[in-house]
């Protein structure tokens, strides 16, 4: 009855279901969550991601929900300030309660069936490979294609990894995890009202990273990261450490302290950096399930939306190179992100280069475009020589 079953219905899953349904594919998306619901994540969507939402007709809904546009950003790397407008589009930072519900609604409107509160407990297989899913309640649902869009602890990835490991053991022993870097940061964030802000703000300080972006309801999201081996000390006084960190960032500390925190602080060290094999017989992985990286560069939501587009195209045109194209698009940023997540100060050539870039508007915009997804990561690597 279904052509495709998607496990997970947040950015990767709901967007994939929507795009497939728009192309006439019979899709079921399931999620154990019910929407709208929050998830442990901040939510800057880079301009390349918001451009996708615009093309899909969804950006207006984000704006109508009161999500402010951030057109310019101030990136202060150890005192070298790169400030400029995004050359294309704007960054939006919608609460996940807003974004994920818009995507789920859009998937349904496109004709996909979405079952909320459905917990997948296992996969069904036949002689061809993966052939469906089994719910915790025993329900069995079948389709020739199952997509794991079920996040960084993906059950679909774990289940298929067993099969991939056997298959590849006979085939040069390549592991289903293609690349893994241990978690590097502890991250905390919350929401403040009454914080004066003219740009999106990013700061890198030795052993610290900070982001402050406007979001829905007139609030400012403030995020701070520290090396994961400081977690023990950090957790004893999260607010104190977060505020002490923003105090190192120009006048941001003063502006945050002049406002009022209106929600609880969230803290996590569950920040893996993993690239997995993304396709096999009867299955694909999209979003964090297939490739997850530290949030220090805020790429995950945009990556999930980009995977959705690649995957919908692959499935409906019969292209077989989904994984190859995903890797080409994402691996350079994966490497840059894991390097930045080490939170080491810029030194030597990098420092000189950043100062040079900061002097010119066009190169500053190009640099910002690397993170915005509108300029290739290779541009910065080439400039380093
Ligand atoms: C602290 C933090 C800050 C972040 N900040 C940013 C940021 O600013 N910008 C950015 O772009 N990214 C950010 N990210 C990353 C971002 O959260 C993810 O990349 C993004 O959510 C990935 O989307 P996804 O659809 O692949 O997975 P998810 O959003 O994780 O969704 C997976 C879904 O699958 C469902 N699911 C899982 N298992 C099952 C099961 N067995 N049965 C049924 N359903 C299941 C879950 O309920 C969930 O709804 C951040 C992450 C963290 C942790």
PDB file of C-alpha atoms and ligand atoms in Angstrom, residues 7-13 30-33 35 40-44 96 118-120 149-152 155 187 189 223 268 270-271 286-289 295 298-302 304, ligand 1:
ATOM      1  CA  UNK A   7      10.808   6.840  10.214  1.00  0.00           C
ATOM      2  CA  UNK A   8      11.032  10.246  11.916  1.00  0.00           C
ATOM      3  CA  UNK A   9       9.034  13.341  10.950  1.00  0.00           C
ATOM      4  CA  UNK A  10      11.162  16.348  11.835  1.00  0.00           C
ATOM      5  CA  UNK A  11      13.308  18.280   9.294  1.00  0.00           C
ATOM      6  CA  UNK A  12      14.722  15.283   7.398  1.00  0.00           C
ATOM      7  CA  UNK A  13      11.682  13.012   7.599  1.00  0.00           C
ATOM      8  CA  UNK A  30       5.793   7.870  11.447  1.00  0.00           C
ATOM      9  CA  UNK A  31       7.171   9.531  14.561  1.00  0.00           C
ATOM     10  CA  UNK A  32       6.962   8.597  18.214  1.00  0.00           C
ATOM     11  CA  UNK A  33       6.599  12.335  18.964  1.00  0.00           C
ATOM     12  CA  UNK A  35       3.518  17.778  17.003  1.00  0.00           C
ATOM     13  CA  UNK A  40      16.826  19.494  22.337  1.00  0.00           C
ATOM     14  CA  UNK A  41      18.267  21.775  19.675  1.00  0.00           C
ATOM     15  CA  UNK A  42      18.843  25.403  18.877  1.00  0.00           C
ATOM     16  CA  UNK A  43      17.516  26.312  15.483  1.00  0.00           C
ATOM     17  CA  UNK A  44      19.440  28.667  13.228  1.00  0.00           C
ATOM     18  CA  UNK A  96      11.425  23.794  16.650  1.00  0.00           C
ATOM     19  CA  UNK A 118       4.063   5.660  16.562  1.00  0.00           C
ATOM     20  CA  UNK A 119       7.202   4.097  18.049  1.00  0.00           C
ATOM     21  CA  UNK A 120       9.193   1.912  15.647  1.00  0.00           C
ATOM     22  CA  UNK A 149      15.164   9.978   9.331  1.00  0.00           C
ATOM     23  CA  UNK A 150      15.118   9.092  12.995  1.00  0.00           C
ATOM     24  CA  UNK A 151      17.927  11.256  14.284  1.00  0.00           C
ATOM     25  CA  UNK A 152      21.412  10.704  15.672  1.00  0.00           C
ATOM     26  CA  UNK A 155      17.198   2.676  15.044  1.00  0.00           C
ATOM     27  CA  UNK A 187      26.485  22.972  24.988  1.00  0.00           C
ATOM     28  CA  UNK A 189      21.262  27.358  25.810  1.00  0.00           C
ATOM     29  CA  UNK A 223      23.985  29.332  23.359  1.00  0.00           C
ATOM     30  CA  UNK A 268      23.824  18.402  26.556  1.00  0.00           C
ATOM     31  CA  UNK A 270      25.174  14.160  23.464  1.00  0.00           C
ATOM     32  CA  UNK A 271      26.903  15.765  20.488  1.00  0.00           C
ATOM     33  CA  UNK A 286      18.594  11.091   5.872  1.00  0.00           C
ATOM     34  CA  UNK A 287      19.538  13.930   8.217  1.00  0.00           C
ATOM     35  CA  UNK A 288      21.269  13.209  11.532  1.00  0.00           C
ATOM     36  CA  UNK A 289      20.599   9.484  11.143  1.00  0.00           C
ATOM     37  CA  UNK A 295      26.145  22.174  16.382  1.00  0.00           C
ATOM     38  CA  UNK A 298      24.633  25.162  13.006  1.00  0.00           C
ATOM     39  CA  UNK A 299      24.412  22.983   9.901  1.00  0.00           C
ATOM     40  CA  UNK A 300      22.116  20.106  10.964  1.00  0.00           C
ATOM     41  CA  UNK A 301      18.699  21.426   9.960  1.00  0.00           C
ATOM     42  CA  UNK A 302      19.958  22.721   6.618  1.00  0.00           C
ATOM     43  CA  UNK A 304      18.474  17.521   6.804  1.00  0.00           C
TER      44      UNK A 304
HETATM   45  C1  LIG B   1      22.263  21.528  21.342  1.00  0.00           C
HETATM   46  C2  LIG B   1      21.996  21.446  19.870  1.00  0.00           C
HETATM   47  C3  LIG B   1      21.943  22.614  19.135  1.00  0.00           C
HETATM   48  C4  LIG B   1      21.701  22.548  17.765  1.00  0.00           C
HETATM   49  N1  LIG B   1      21.626  23.723  17.060  1.00  0.00           N
HETATM   50  C5  LIG B   1      21.385  23.698  15.728  1.00  0.00           C
HETATM   51  C6  LIG B   1      21.250  24.919  14.993  1.00  0.00           C
HETATM   52  O1  LIG B   1      21.312  26.027  15.534  1.00  0.00           O
HETATM   53  N2  LIG B   1      21.039  24.822  13.655  1.00  0.00           N
HETATM   54  C7  LIG B   1      20.974  23.621  13.009  1.00  0.00           C
HETATM   55  O2  LIG B   1      20.813  23.596  11.779  1.00  0.00           O
HETATM   56  N3  LIG B   1      21.056  22.455  13.690  1.00  0.00           N
HETATM   57  C8  LIG B   1      21.257  22.459  15.030  1.00  0.00           C
HETATM   58  N4  LIG B   1      21.338  21.287  15.722  1.00  0.00           N
HETATM   59  C9  LIG B   1      21.211  20.032  14.984  1.00  0.00           C
HETATM   60  C10 LIG B   1      19.745  19.703  14.673  1.00  0.00           C
HETATM   61  O3  LIG B   1      19.028  19.592  15.879  1.00  0.00           O
HETATM   62  C11 LIG B   1      19.661  18.401  13.906  1.00  0.00           C
HETATM   63  O4  LIG B   1      20.644  18.343  12.906  1.00  0.00           O
HETATM   64  C12 LIG B   1      18.288  18.187  13.272  1.00  0.00           C
HETATM   65  O5  LIG B   1      17.281  18.130  14.243  1.00  0.00           O
HETATM   66  C13 LIG B   1      18.277  16.904  12.451  1.00  0.00           C
HETATM   67  O6  LIG B   1      16.975  16.663  11.979  1.00  0.00           O
HETATM   68  P1  LIG B   1      16.511  15.172  11.706  1.00  0.00           P
HETATM   69  O7  LIG B   1      15.145  15.271  11.106  1.00  0.00           O
HETATM   70  O8  LIG B   1      17.564  14.436  10.969  1.00  0.00           O
HETATM   71  O9  LIG B   1      16.450  14.478  13.150  1.00  0.00           O
HETATM   72  P2  LIG B   1      15.652  14.857  14.472  1.00  0.00           P
HETATM   73  O10 LIG B   1      15.304  16.292  14.508  1.00  0.00           O
HETATM   74  O11 LIG B   1      16.465  14.296  15.587  1.00  0.00           O
HETATM   75  O12 LIG B   1      14.285  14.036  14.352  1.00  0.00           O
HETATM   76  C14 LIG B   1      14.262  12.651  14.462  1.00  0.00           C
HETATM   77  C15 LIG B   1      12.839  12.211  14.779  1.00  0.00           C
HETATM   78  O13 LIG B   1      12.805  10.787  14.735  1.00  0.00           O
HETATM   79  C16 LIG B   1      11.941  10.328  15.740  1.00  0.00           C
HETATM   80  N5  LIG B   1      12.311   8.960  16.103  1.00  0.00           N
HETATM   81  C17 LIG B   1      13.520   8.534  16.553  1.00  0.00           C
HETATM   82  N6  LIG B   1      13.496   7.210  16.786  1.00  0.00           N
HETATM   83  C18 LIG B   1      12.224   6.801  16.498  1.00  0.00           C
HETATM   84  C19 LIG B   1      11.563   5.543  16.565  1.00  0.00           C
HETATM   85  N7  LIG B   1      12.194   4.414  16.956  1.00  0.00           N
HETATM   86  N8  LIG B   1      10.250   5.485  16.222  1.00  0.00           N
HETATM   87  C20 LIG B   1       9.593   6.612  15.820  1.00  0.00           C
HETATM   88  N9  LIG B   1      10.166   7.819  15.744  1.00  0.00           N
HETATM   89  C21 LIG B   1      11.469   7.916  16.064  1.00  0.00           C
HETATM   90  C22 LIG B   1      12.144  11.300  16.905  1.00  0.00           C
HETATM   91  O14 LIG B   1      10.987  11.312  17.730  1.00  0.00           O
HETATM   92  C23 LIG B   1      12.354  12.626  16.172  1.00  0.00           C
HETATM   93  O15 LIG B   1      11.161  13.366  16.088  1.00  0.00           O
HETATM   94  C24 LIG B   1      21.554  21.306  17.108  1.00  0.00           C
HETATM   95  C25 LIG B   1      21.609  20.129  17.850  1.00  0.00           C
HETATM   96  C26 LIG B   1      21.813  20.191  19.222  1.00  0.00           C
HETATM   97  C27 LIG B   1      21.837  18.910  19.998  1.00  0.00           C
END
